[in-house]
Coordinates of C-alpha atoms (C1' of nucleotides) in Angstrom, one line a residue:
Chain A
M1 CA 4.2 -36.3 -10.9
A2 CA 5.7 -33.3 -9.3
R3 CA 8.8 -34.0 -11.2
Q4 CA 7.0 -33.9 -14.5
L5 CA 5.4 -30.7 -13.6
L6 CA 8.6 -29.1 -12.7
L7 CA 10.4 -30.3 -15.7
Q8 CA 7.6 -29.1 -17.8
Q9 CA 8.0 -25.7 -16.4
A10 CA 11.6 -25.9 -16.8
T11 CA 11.6 -26.6 -20.4
G12 CA 9.2 -23.9 -21.0
L13 CA 10.9 -21.4 -19.0
S14 CA 14.6 -22.0 -19.2
S15 CA 14.9 -21.9 -22.8
P16 CA 14.3 -18.3 -23.7
N17 CA 17.2 -16.9 -21.9
N18 CA 19.7 -19.6 -22.2
T19 CA 20.8 -18.9 -25.6
E20 CA 24.2 -17.7 -24.8
N21 CA 25.6 -20.5 -22.9
K22 CA 26.1 -24.0 -23.8
Q23 CA 24.1 -25.8 -21.3
P24 CA 26.2 -28.3 -19.6
S25 CA 25.2 -31.9 -19.8
V26 CA 22.7 -31.4 -17.1
Q27 CA 19.6 -29.5 -18.0
V28 CA 18.6 -27.5 -15.1
P29 CA 15.1 -26.3 -14.8
V30 CA 15.5 -22.8 -14.0
S31 CA 12.1 -22.6 -12.5
V32 CA 13.2 -25.2 -10.1
A33 CA 16.1 -23.2 -9.1
M34 CA 13.9 -20.3 -8.6
M35 CA 11.5 -22.3 -6.6
S36 CA 11.7 -21.3 -3.0
P37 CA 12.1 -23.9 -0.4
Q38 CA 8.6 -23.2 0.6
M39 CA 7.4 -24.7 -2.5
I40 CA 9.7 -27.6 -2.5
T41 CA 11.3 -29.1 0.4
P42 CA 14.9 -30.1 0.2
Q43 CA 13.8 -33.7 0.5
Q44 CA 11.3 -33.3 -2.3
M45 CA 13.9 -31.6 -4.3
Q46 CA 16.2 -34.5 -3.9
Q47 CA 13.5 -36.9 -5.0
I48 CA 12.5 -34.8 -7.9
L49 CA 15.8 -34.1 -9.3
S50 CA 18.6 -36.3 -10.0
P51 CA 21.7 -35.6 -8.0
A52 CA 23.4 -34.0 -10.9
Q53 CA 20.4 -31.8 -11.5
L54 CA 20.2 -30.9 -8.0
Q55 CA 23.7 -29.8 -7.9
A56 CA 23.2 -27.7 -10.9
V57 CA 20.0 -26.3 -9.6
L58 CA 21.7 -25.2 -6.4
Q59 CA 24.4 -23.5 -8.3
Q60 CA 21.9 -21.8 -10.4
Q61 CA 19.9 -20.7 -7.5
Q62 CA 22.9 -19.2 -5.9
A63 CA 23.7 -17.3 -8.9
I64 CA 20.2 -16.1 -9.3
M65 CA 20.0 -15.1 -5.8
L66 CA 23.2 -13.3 -5.9
Q67 CA 22.3 -11.5 -9.0
Q68 CA 18.9 -10.5 -7.8
L69 CA 20.2 -9.4 -4.5
Q70 CA 22.7 -7.2 -6.2
E71 CA 20.2 -5.6 -8.3
Y72 CA 18.0 -5.2 -5.4
Y73 CA 20.6 -3.5 -3.4
K74 CA 21.3 -1.3 -6.2
K75 CA 17.8 -0.2 -6.6
Q76 CA 17.3 0.1 -3.0
Q77 CA 20.2 2.4 -2.9
E78 CA 19.1 4.4 -5.8
Q79 CA 15.9 4.9 -4.1
L80 CA 17.5 5.9 -0.9
H81 CA 19.6 8.3 -2.8
L82 CA 16.5 9.8 -4.2
Q83 CA 14.8 9.8 -0.9
L84 CA 17.6 11.8 0.5
L85 CA 17.4 14.2 -2.3
S86 CA 13.7 14.5 -1.9
Q87 CA 14.1 15.0 1.7
Q88 CA 16.2 17.9 0.8
H89 CA 13.2 19.5 -1.0
I90 CA 11.0 18.9 1.9
G91 CA 13.5 20.5 4.1
K92 CA 13.3 23.6 2.0
Q93 CA 9.6 23.6 2.2
Q94 CA 9.3 22.9 5.8
S95 CA 11.6 25.6 6.8
K96 CA 12.5 24.8 10.3
E97 CA 10.9 21.5 10.7
S98 CA 12.8 20.3 13.6
S99 CA 12.1 16.7 13.0
L100 CA 13.9 16.8 9.7
G101 CA 17.2 16.2 11.4
N102 CA 15.8 13.0 12.8
K103 CA 14.5 12.0 9.5
Q104 CA 17.8 12.4 7.9
L105 CA 19.4 10.5 10.6
A106 CA 16.9 7.7 10.3
F107 CA 17.4 7.5 6.6
Q108 CA 21.1 7.6 7.0
Q109 CA 20.9 4.8 9.4
Q110 CA 18.7 2.8 7.1
L111 CA 21.0 3.3 4.3
I112 CA 23.9 2.3 6.3
Q113 CA 22.0 -0.7 7.4
M114 CA 21.4 -1.6 3.9
Q115 CA 25.0 -1.4 3.1
Q116 CA 25.9 -3.4 6.1
L117 CA 23.4 -6.0 5.1
Q118 CA 24.8 -6.0 1.7
Q119 CA 28.3 -6.5 3.0
Q120 CA 27.2 -9.2 5.3
H121 CA 25.6 -11.1 2.6
L122 CA 28.6 -10.8 0.4
L123 CA 30.8 -11.9 3.3
N124 CA 28.6 -14.8 3.8
L125 CA 28.8 -15.8 0.2
Q126 CA 32.4 -15.2 0.1
R127 CA 32.9 -17.3 3.1
Q128 CA 31.1 -20.1 1.4
G129 CA 33.3 -19.7 -1.6
L130 CA 30.5 -18.6 -3.7
V131 CA 31.9 -15.3 -4.6
G132 CA 35.5 -15.2 -5.5
L133 CA 37.6 -13.1 -3.3
Q134 CA 39.0 -10.1 -4.9
S135 CA 42.6 -10.3 -5.5
G136 CA 43.2 -7.4 -3.2
Q137 CA 42.8 -9.1 0.2
G138 CA 41.8 -6.1 2.0
T139 CA 39.1 -5.0 -0.4
L140 CA 35.6 -5.0 0.6
P141 CA 33.2 -7.4 -0.9
I142 CA 31.0 -4.5 -1.6
Q143 CA 33.1 -4.1 -4.7
N144 CA 31.2 -6.9 -6.2
L145 CA 28.1 -4.8 -6.2
P146 CA 27.0 -2.1 -8.4
P147 CA 28.0 1.4 -7.5
A148 CA 26.4 2.2 -4.3
V149 CA 26.0 5.3 -2.3
S150 CA 29.4 5.7 -0.8
P151 CA 29.9 7.1 2.6
S152 CA 31.3 10.2 1.0
D153 CA 28.2 10.5 -1.2
L154 CA 26.1 10.2 1.8
Q155 CA 28.0 12.8 3.6
Q156 CA 27.7 15.1 0.7
L157 CA 24.0 14.5 0.5
L158 CA 23.4 15.1 4.1
K159 CA 25.5 18.2 3.9
E160 CA 23.4 19.5 1.2
M161 CA 20.4 18.7 3.0
S162 CA 21.4 20.5 6.1
N163 CA 22.4 23.5 4.1
S164 CA 19.2 23.6 2.2
Q165 CA 17.3 23.2 5.4
E166 CA 18.1 26.7 6.4
D167 CA 16.7 28.6 3.6
S168 CA 13.4 29.4 2.1
N169 CA 10.0 27.7 2.3
K170 CA 8.4 26.4 -0.7
P171 CA 5.0 25.0 -1.1
D172 CA 4.8 21.4 -0.1
T173 CA 3.8 20.1 -3.4
V174 CA 6.6 18.0 -4.6
D175 CA 5.3 14.8 -5.9
L176 CA 7.9 12.5 -4.6
T177 CA 6.2 9.4 -5.8
T178 CA 6.2 10.4 -9.4
S179 CA 9.6 11.9 -9.2
I180 CA 11.0 8.7 -8.0
T181 CA 9.2 6.3 -10.1
T182 CA 9.5 8.3 -13.2
S183 CA 13.1 9.1 -12.9
F184 CA 13.9 5.6 -12.0
P185 CA 11.8 3.4 -14.0
S186 CA 14.2 0.7 -13.6
A187 CA 13.3 0.5 -10.0
K188 CA 9.9 -0.5 -10.9
V189 CA 10.6 -4.1 -11.3
S190 CA 7.7 -6.3 -10.6
P191 CA 8.5 -8.9 -8.2
P192 CA 9.2 -12.1 -9.9
S193 CA 6.3 -14.4 -9.5
M194 CA 6.8 -17.7 -8.1
L195 CA 6.7 -19.7 -11.1
S196 CA 7.9 -17.2 -13.6
S197 CA 11.1 -17.7 -15.3
L198 CA 13.9 -15.3 -15.1
P199 CA 13.1 -11.8 -14.1
N200 CA 14.9 -10.3 -17.0
G201 CA 17.4 -10.9 -19.6
Q202 CA 20.2 -9.5 -17.7
N203 CA 19.7 -12.1 -15.1
A204 CA 19.6 -14.8 -17.6
M205 CA 22.9 -13.7 -18.9
Q206 CA 24.4 -13.5 -15.5
I207 CA 23.1 -16.9 -14.7
S208 CA 24.3 -18.4 -17.8
R209 CA 27.7 -16.9 -17.2
R210 CA 27.7 -18.0 -13.7
E211 CA 26.7 -21.4 -14.5
S212 CA 29.1 -21.9 -17.2
S213 CA 31.8 -20.6 -15.0
S214 CA 30.8 -23.0 -12.4
H215 CA 31.6 -25.8 -14.7
Y216 CA 35.3 -25.8 -14.7
D217 CA 35.6 -27.6 -17.9
I218 CA 34.2 -24.6 -19.7
C219 CA 36.1 -21.9 -18.0
P220 CA 39.3 -23.4 -16.9
S221 CA 40.9 -20.2 -15.8
S222 CA 38.7 -19.5 -12.9
H223 CA 36.3 -21.2 -10.7
P224 CA 34.0 -19.7 -8.1
L225 CA 35.0 -22.4 -5.7
Y226 CA 38.7 -21.9 -6.3
G227 CA 40.6 -18.9 -5.1
H228 CA 44.0 -18.1 -3.7
G229 CA 45.2 -21.5 -4.3
E230 CA 42.6 -23.2 -2.1
C231 CA 39.3 -24.8 -2.4
R232 CA 36.6 -22.5 -1.3
W233 CA 34.0 -25.0 -0.8
P234 CA 32.3 -24.3 2.5
G235 CA 34.3 -25.7 5.2
C236 CA 37.1 -26.8 3.0
E237 CA 40.4 -25.0 2.6
A238 CA 42.3 -27.7 0.8
L239 CA 45.3 -26.3 -0.9
C240 CA 45.4 -26.8 -4.6
E241 CA 48.3 -25.6 -6.6
D242 CA 46.5 -25.2 -9.8
M243 CA 43.1 -25.5 -11.4
G244 CA 43.7 -29.1 -12.4
Q245 CA 44.5 -30.1 -9.0
F246 CA 41.6 -28.3 -7.7
V247 CA 39.2 -29.9 -10.2
K248 CA 40.6 -33.2 -9.1
H249 CA 40.0 -32.3 -5.5
L250 CA 36.6 -31.1 -6.2
N251 CA 35.7 -34.3 -7.9
T252 CA 37.0 -36.4 -5.1
E253 CA 36.3 -34.5 -2.0
H254 CA 33.1 -32.8 -3.1
A255 CA 31.5 -35.3 -5.2
L256 CA 27.9 -35.6 -5.4
D257 CA 27.0 -37.3 -2.2
D258 CA 24.8 -36.7 0.7
R259 CA 27.1 -34.4 2.3
S260 CA 27.7 -32.2 -0.7
T261 CA 24.0 -31.8 -1.4
A262 CA 23.3 -31.1 2.2
Q263 CA 25.9 -28.4 2.1
C264 CA 24.3 -27.0 -0.9
R265 CA 21.0 -26.9 0.7
V266 CA 22.5 -25.2 3.7
Q267 CA 24.0 -22.6 1.5
M268 CA 20.6 -22.0 0.0
Q269 CA 19.4 -21.5 3.5
V270 CA 22.1 -19.1 4.2
V271 CA 21.1 -17.0 1.3
Q272 CA 17.5 -17.3 2.1
Q273 CA 17.9 -16.1 5.6
L274 CA 19.7 -13.1 4.4
E275 CA 17.0 -12.4 2.0
I276 CA 14.4 -12.6 4.6
Q277 CA 16.3 -10.1 6.6
L278 CA 16.7 -7.9 3.6
A279 CA 13.0 -8.1 2.9
K280 CA 12.3 -7.0 6.4
E281 CA 14.7 -4.1 6.2
S282 CA 13.3 -2.9 3.0
E283 CA 9.9 -3.2 4.5
R284 CA 10.9 -1.1 7.3
L285 CA 12.3 1.4 5.0
Q286 CA 9.1 1.4 3.1
A287 CA 7.2 2.1 6.2
M288 CA 9.5 4.9 7.0
M289 CA 9.0 6.5 3.7
T290 CA 5.4 6.1 3.8
H291 CA 5.2 7.6 7.1
L292 CA 7.1 10.6 5.9
H293 CA 4.7 10.9 3.1
M294 CA 7.3 10.3 0.6
R295 CA 5.7 7.5 -1.0
P296 CA 2.0 7.1 -0.6
S297 CA 1.4 3.5 -0.1
E298 CA 2.3 2.5 -3.6
P299 CA 3.1 -1.0 -4.1
K300 CA 6.7 -1.1 -3.6
P301 CA 8.7 -2.1 -6.6
F302 CA 11.1 -4.1 -4.7
S303 CA 8.9 -5.7 -2.2
Q304 CA 10.2 -9.0 -3.2
P305 CA 13.7 -8.9 -4.2
L306 CA 14.0 -12.5 -4.9
N307 CA 12.2 -15.5 -5.9
L308 CA 11.3 -16.6 -2.5
V309 CA 8.1 -16.0 -0.9
S310 CA 9.3 -15.7 2.6
S311 CA 7.0 -15.0 5.4
A312 CA 9.0 -11.9 5.9
S313 CA 8.4 -10.4 2.6
I314 CA 4.9 -11.7 2.4
T315 CA 3.4 -10.8 5.6
K316 CA 3.2 -7.2 5.1
M317 CA 2.7 -7.0 1.5
S318 CA -0.4 -5.2 0.5
P319 CA -3.0 -7.4 -1.1
D320 CA -2.6 -5.9 -4.5
T321 CA 1.0 -6.8 -4.7
F322 CA 0.5 -10.3 -3.9
P323 CA 1.6 -12.7 -6.5
D324 CA -1.2 -14.3 -8.3
G325 CA -2.3 -17.6 -7.4
L326 CA -1.0 -17.3 -3.9
P327 CA -3.3 -17.0 -1.1
Q328 CA -2.5 -14.1 1.0
P329 CA -1.3 -15.1 4.3
P330 CA -2.7 -13.5 7.3
T331 CA -1.0 -10.3 7.9
S332 CA 0.6 -10.9 11.2
A333 CA 3.3 -8.4 11.6
T334 CA 4.2 -10.0 14.8
A335 CA 4.6 -13.4 13.6
P336 CA 8.2 -14.4 14.0
I337 CA 10.0 -15.5 11.0
T338 CA 10.6 -18.8 12.4
P339 CA 12.8 -20.5 10.0
L340 CA 10.5 -22.3 7.8
R341 CA 9.9 -25.5 9.4
Q342 CA 7.9 -27.9 7.4
G343 CA 9.5 -26.7 4.4
A344 CA 6.4 -26.2 2.4
S345 CA 4.3 -24.2 4.6
V346 CA 5.9 -21.0 5.6
I347 CA 2.9 -19.2 4.7
S348 CA 0.6 -21.1 6.9
S349 CA 3.1 -21.2 9.7
S350 CA 3.3 -17.5 9.7
S351 CA -0.3 -17.3 10.4
L352 CA 0.1 -18.6 13.9
P353 CA 1.0 -16.0 16.4
S354 CA 3.0 -18.3 18.3
P355 CA 5.1 -20.9 16.7
G356 CA 4.6 -24.3 18.1
P357 CA 7.5 -26.2 19.4
V358 CA 10.4 -25.8 17.3
R359 CA 13.0 -28.4 17.0
R360 CA 16.4 -27.1 16.2
R361 CA 18.9 -28.6 18.4
I362 CA 21.1 -29.9 15.7
V363 CA 23.8 -27.7 16.6
D364 CA 23.9 -28.9 20.0
K365 CA 24.4 -32.3 18.8
F366 CA 26.8 -31.0 16.4
C367 CA 28.9 -29.8 19.1
T368 CA 27.4 -26.4 19.4
P369 CA 30.0 -24.2 18.1
I370 CA 27.7 -21.6 19.2
S371 CA 30.2 -19.0 20.0
S372 CA 32.0 -19.2 16.8
E373 CA 28.7 -19.2 15.0
L374 CA 27.6 -16.2 17.0
A375 CA 30.8 -14.5 16.3
Q376 CA 30.1 -14.8 12.7
N377 CA 26.5 -14.1 12.6
H378 CA 25.6 -12.2 15.7
E379 CA 24.9 -9.2 13.6
F380 CA 22.6 -11.2 11.7
Y381 CA 20.7 -12.5 14.6
K382 CA 20.7 -9.2 16.2
N383 CA 18.7 -7.7 13.4
A384 CA 16.9 -10.6 11.9
E385 CA 14.1 -12.2 13.7
V386 CA 15.4 -15.5 13.0
R387 CA 15.3 -18.0 15.7
P388 CA 18.8 -18.9 16.6
P389 CA 19.6 -22.6 16.0
F390 CA 20.7 -23.2 19.4
T391 CA 19.1 -24.7 22.4
Y392 CA 18.2 -22.6 25.3
A393 CA 20.8 -24.4 27.3
S394 CA 23.5 -23.5 25.0
L395 CA 22.4 -20.0 24.7
I396 CA 22.2 -19.5 28.4
R397 CA 25.6 -21.0 28.7
Q398 CA 26.9 -18.7 26.1
A399 CA 25.4 -15.7 27.8
I400 CA 27.1 -16.6 31.0
L401 CA 30.4 -17.4 29.5
D402 CA 30.3 -14.2 27.6
T403 CA 30.8 -12.3 30.7
P404 CA 34.1 -11.8 32.5
D405 CA 32.8 -13.3 35.7
R406 CA 31.0 -16.2 34.1
Q407 CA 28.0 -15.4 36.1
L408 CA 24.8 -13.7 35.4
T409 CA 21.6 -12.9 37.1
L410 CA 18.5 -14.1 35.6
N411 CA 17.6 -10.7 34.4
E412 CA 21.0 -10.3 32.8
I413 CA 20.5 -13.5 31.0
Y414 CA 17.2 -12.1 29.7
N415 CA 19.0 -9.0 28.6
W416 CA 21.6 -11.0 26.8
F417 CA 18.9 -12.8 24.9
T418 CA 17.2 -9.7 23.8
R419 CA 20.3 -8.0 23.0
M420 CA 21.8 -10.7 20.9
F421 CA 18.7 -11.9 19.2
A422 CA 16.0 -10.0 17.6
Y423 CA 14.0 -13.1 17.8
F424 CA 13.8 -12.9 21.6
R425 CA 12.3 -9.5 21.6
R426 CA 9.0 -10.9 21.3
N427 CA 7.0 -13.6 23.1
T428 CA 8.9 -12.8 26.1
A429 CA 6.8 -14.7 28.4
T430 CA 7.4 -17.8 26.5
W431 CA 11.1 -17.8 26.2
K432 CA 11.7 -16.4 29.6
N433 CA 9.9 -19.2 31.0
A434 CA 11.9 -21.5 29.0
V435 CA 15.1 -19.9 30.2
R436 CA 14.1 -20.3 33.8
H437 CA 13.0 -23.8 33.1
N438 CA 16.3 -24.6 31.6
L439 CA 18.2 -23.1 34.4
S440 CA 16.4 -25.1 36.9
L441 CA 16.4 -28.3 34.9
H442 CA 19.9 -28.7 33.8
K443 CA 22.5 -29.6 36.3
C444 CA 25.0 -27.6 34.3
F445 CA 23.5 -24.4 35.5
V446 CA 24.4 -23.6 39.0
R447 CA 22.8 -21.0 41.0
V448 CA 25.0 -19.1 43.3
E449 CA 23.6 -16.9 45.9
N450 CA 25.3 -13.8 46.8
V451 CA 24.7 -10.8 48.8
K452 CA 22.2 -9.2 46.6
G453 CA 20.3 -12.0 45.0
A454 CA 21.7 -14.8 43.1
V455 CA 23.6 -15.4 39.9
W456 CA 23.8 -18.3 37.6
T457 CA 27.0 -20.0 36.6
V458 CA 27.8 -22.8 34.3
D459 CA 29.3 -26.0 35.4
E460 CA 31.2 -26.7 32.3
L461 CA 32.0 -30.2 33.1
E462 CA 28.4 -31.0 33.6
Y463 CA 27.5 -29.3 30.5
Q464 CA 30.0 -31.3 28.5
K465 CA 28.8 -34.4 30.2
R466 CA 25.4 -34.1 28.9
R467 CA 26.5 -33.8 25.4
P468 CA 25.9 -36.7 23.1
P469 CA 28.7 -38.5 21.3
K470 CA 30.6 -36.4 18.9
M471 CA 29.7 -36.3 15.4
T472 CA 32.1 -37.4 12.8
G473 CA 30.9 -35.5 9.8
S474 CA 29.7 -38.5 8.0
P475 CA 27.6 -37.7 5.1
T476 CA 24.7 -39.5 6.7
L477 CA 25.0 -37.5 9.8
V478 CA 25.3 -34.3 8.0
K479 CA 22.3 -35.1 6.0
N480 CA 20.3 -36.0 9.0
M481 CA 21.3 -32.9 10.6
I482 CA 20.3 -30.8 7.7
S483 CA 17.0 -32.4 7.2
G484 CA 16.4 -32.3 10.9
L485 CA 16.8 -28.7 10.9
G486 CA 13.5 -28.5 9.2
Y487 CA 15.2 -26.4 6.7
G488 CA 14.9 -23.4 8.9
A489 CA 17.8 -22.3 10.9
L490 CA 20.3 -24.2 9.0
N491 CA 22.2 -21.3 8.2
A492 CA 23.9 -20.7 11.4
S493 CA 24.0 -24.2 12.5
Y494 CA 25.6 -25.5 9.6
Q495 CA 28.1 -22.8 9.3
A496 CA 28.8 -23.4 12.8
A497 CA 29.2 -27.0 12.3
L498 CA 31.5 -26.4 9.5
A499 CA 33.4 -23.9 11.5
E500 CA 34.6 -26.8 13.5
S501 CA 36.1 -28.3 10.6
S502 CA 38.2 -25.4 9.9
F503 CA 35.8 -23.1 8.6
P504 CA 37.5 -20.1 7.3
L505 CA 36.1 -17.4 9.5
L506 CA 36.4 -14.0 8.1
N507 CA 35.9 -12.1 11.2
S508 CA 37.6 -14.3 13.7
P509 CA 41.1 -15.3 14.4
P510 CA 42.5 -17.9 12.2
L511 CA 41.8 -21.4 13.4
L512 CA 44.7 -23.3 14.7
H513 CA 43.6 -26.6 13.4
S514 CA 42.5 -26.0 9.9
S515 CA 42.5 -29.4 8.6
G516 CA 40.4 -28.9 5.6
S517 CA 38.5 -32.1 5.7
G518 CA 36.4 -33.8 8.1
I519 CA 35.2 -32.5 11.2
Q520 CA 37.8 -32.9 13.8
G521 CA 36.6 -33.1 17.2
C522 CA 33.6 -31.5 18.2
H523 CA 34.3 -28.7 20.3
D524 CA 32.1 -26.4 21.8
D525 CA 33.4 -23.1 21.6
V526 CA 34.0 -20.9 24.3
T527 CA 34.9 -22.8 27.3
S528 CA 38.5 -22.1 26.9
T529 CA 38.2 -18.6 27.4
G530 CA 38.0 -18.6 30.7
E531 CA 38.7 -20.6 33.3
P532 CA 37.8 -18.8 36.4
G533 CA 41.1 -18.7 38.0
N534 CA 42.5 -16.6 35.2
S535 CA 43.4 -13.1 35.5
N536 CA 40.5 -11.0 35.0
G537 CA 40.2 -10.4 38.6
S538 CA 38.3 -7.2 38.2
S539 CA 34.9 -8.5 38.5
P540 CA 32.5 -5.9 39.3
R541 CA 30.2 -8.5 40.5
L542 CA 31.2 -10.4 43.5
S543 CA 33.6 -12.8 42.2
P544 CA 34.0 -14.4 45.5
Q545 CA 34.1 -17.9 44.5
Y546 CA 30.8 -19.2 44.2
S547 CA 31.0 -20.3 47.7
Q548 CA 28.2 -18.5 49.4
S549 CA 25.6 -21.0 48.9
I550 CA 25.2 -23.3 46.1
H551 CA 22.3 -25.2 45.2
V552 CA 23.4 -28.5 43.8
K553 CA 20.8 -30.1 41.7
E554 CA 20.0 -33.6 42.5
E555 CA 21.4 -36.3 40.5
P556 CA 19.2 -39.3 40.0
A557 CA 22.0 -41.8 39.8
E558 CA 25.1 -39.9 40.7
E559 CA 28.0 -41.8 39.7
D560 CA 30.6 -39.7 41.2
T561 CA 30.3 -37.1 43.8
R562 CA 31.2 -34.6 41.2
P563 CA 33.8 -32.9 43.2
A564 CA 34.7 -30.8 40.2
S565 CA 31.3 -29.5 39.8
L566 CA 32.1 -26.3 41.3
T567 CA 35.7 -26.1 40.4
P568 CA 36.3 -24.4 37.3
T569 CA 36.1 -27.1 34.8
N570 CA 39.1 -26.7 32.9
E571 CA 40.9 -29.8 33.9
N572 CA 38.6 -32.1 32.3
T573 CA 41.3 -33.9 30.6
N574 CA 39.0 -36.5 29.3
L575 CA 37.1 -34.0 27.3
P576 CA 38.9 -33.0 24.2
E577 CA 37.8 -29.5 24.0
D578 CA 38.5 -27.3 21.2
R579 CA 38.0 -24.1 22.9
D580 CA 39.9 -22.4 20.4
L581 CA 37.4 -21.0 18.1
E582 CA 36.2 -18.8 20.7
P583 CA 37.1 -15.3 20.0
E584 CA 38.1 -14.4 23.4
T585 CA 36.7 -11.1 22.7
P586 CA 33.4 -11.2 24.4
M587 CA 31.7 -10.3 21.3
E588 CA 31.1 -6.7 21.7
D589 CA 27.7 -5.8 23.0
L590 CA 25.1 -3.7 21.5
P591 CA 24.4 -0.4 22.8
Chain B
dC1 C1' 8.2 -48.6 19.9
dG2 C1' 10.7 -46.8 23.8
dT3 C1' 14.0 -43.4 25.4
dC4 C1' 16.0 -39.1 25.5
dA5 C1' 16.6 -34.1 24.7
dT6 C1' 14.2 -30.3 24.0
dG7 C1' 10.5 -26.7 23.9
dT8 C1' 6.3 -25.0 25.7
dA9 C1' 2.9 -24.3 29.2
dA10 C1' 1.5 -24.0 33.6
dA11 C1' 1.1 -24.7 38.6
dC12 C1' 3.2 -23.7 42.6
dA13 C1' 6.6 -21.8 46.0
dT14 C1' 9.3 -18.2 47.7
dA15 C1' 11.6 -13.8 47.8
dT16 C1' 11.4 -8.8 47.0
Chain C
dC1 C1' -0.8 -7.7 46.8
dA2 C1' 2.1 -7.7 42.5
dT3 C1' 6.1 -9.2 40.5
dA4 C1' 10.3 -11.6 39.9
dT5 C1' 12.6 -15.7 40.5
dG6 C1' 12.9 -20.7 40.9
dT7 C1' 11.1 -25.4 40.8
dT8 C1' 8.5 -28.9 39.1
dT9 C1' 5.3 -31.4 36.3
dA10 C1' 3.0 -32.4 32.1
dC11 C1' 2.9 -32.9 27.4
dA12 C1' 4.4 -32.7 22.5
dT13 C1' 7.8 -33.4 19.1
dG14 C1' 11.7 -35.2 16.8
dA15 C1' 16.0 -37.9 16.9
dC16 C1' 18.0 -42.1 17.8

DNA sequence: CGTCATGTAAACATAT
DNA sequence: CATATGTTTACATGAC
């Protein structure tokens, strides 16, 4: 039933714009590709589409998202540019408006943030092999995007602004709204409705091109998943001398199986999370502009950069901008963008002030490459209110291990949470309680009293002990993991999982064990970094061996007397720890 | 279906 | 007394 519906839409919608490319054997309903996960859960998708279709759909969606994102960035930046220029006018009018400087700064920051976001997204895509790397290694991914406001441009702008600020006062009559919208009609793109086809012809062309290029048989010279002589499939770095070899590799190693489809879904999620963040940022920008009277509450042209109806982009949309046919979700600005859980009901889920219990411990079971994941995405989590896909226990541990002393007070743990994750800047009572609960509950957290209070440390051995059997990366397991994620916080978790299997990290030291296939042992990150005895003696905090007084949690059926419980783990020979991924660098902190 | 890990809530104790 | 810090219990959920 659903399938028919979709296919029906597909045939109606995909045709107009696909004139240019020879559709590969598989007809892919564009509308399906456009469909946000809220509309169709991954599981449903799999049921609805044949594997081949699914694969194609995913590719399409990636392409669409990328394209739309690029356009969106571009428009956003054009707007910003204009805003800055407009601000200049205001500056003239307001003579010595002292707050102007702040406004400039705010805009500048916003703009920079946009650019960062842009880069981040591209990095992500690149990492996943979705965007071919530029030949010049050092080049920024930003190159892939339309001309943006370069730092120098920005400087120039600000310079002009500050200059103009000093002279004359003009009547405050500049109609910024019209100046913006009229001079940049292109920016007025109505948000693609959920079920509509391609937003515009250009996209269609892009998509077609993308799609065809993704079918190596059509464009043998290049492949988005092939670059620099290696396979760029997420988590795979297999070396392939030439395209032929690569194609062979692709067909054998990344055939259409559970694992591959799961990976595709995860990739979708990666993109989606970024979009959510993007939506939020643009929303914030919008609010800023509105506040500055630059743009009287006009429906923002780019409120919905992409096809998804994420809670982020929805929640604060004004009623009039709401896509037809969609019930407007309660406007709860405070509702966390908890990664869409039940897949189909982001909207409804966002209506609840507090998300119910959220299951997302996959990563933990997946060996919690939390630190490597964090290394990659901590910027993301810092800014996006996305619930990190880690358990409280692993987060607490990470917080503690992040410090030179491997010990933190409760309050410092709190601070780490709020510093590292935007998500934990709300509902403090809830998660703080959870943190305390975890600290008390898990034997791996050891409370050490010192002169002024107490600090918490991690008994790594104990922590490892509680971990379930390692995962082998079997397709089934991967699949389970993915679906178990409730489609929400996959992004990180999956990347993290892949990281263990030699994920090419862009911003972290090269892995030592890049095998390219299969997940090698599960490791949990960090541990290595520091065994206590190591150098680093300068501990501001009392490093005096935990001695003072240690509260050993009771063990129901203690097998061994755990002598090692207090000794710096480290010599747990039986535990094959990877401890390599961990960028020893304690992941610089935020201000 | 039972068990386990986890998240959430809450009661309670103790220290500051 | 209020708050922070811990501990513990209860319950729900999802994975296995």
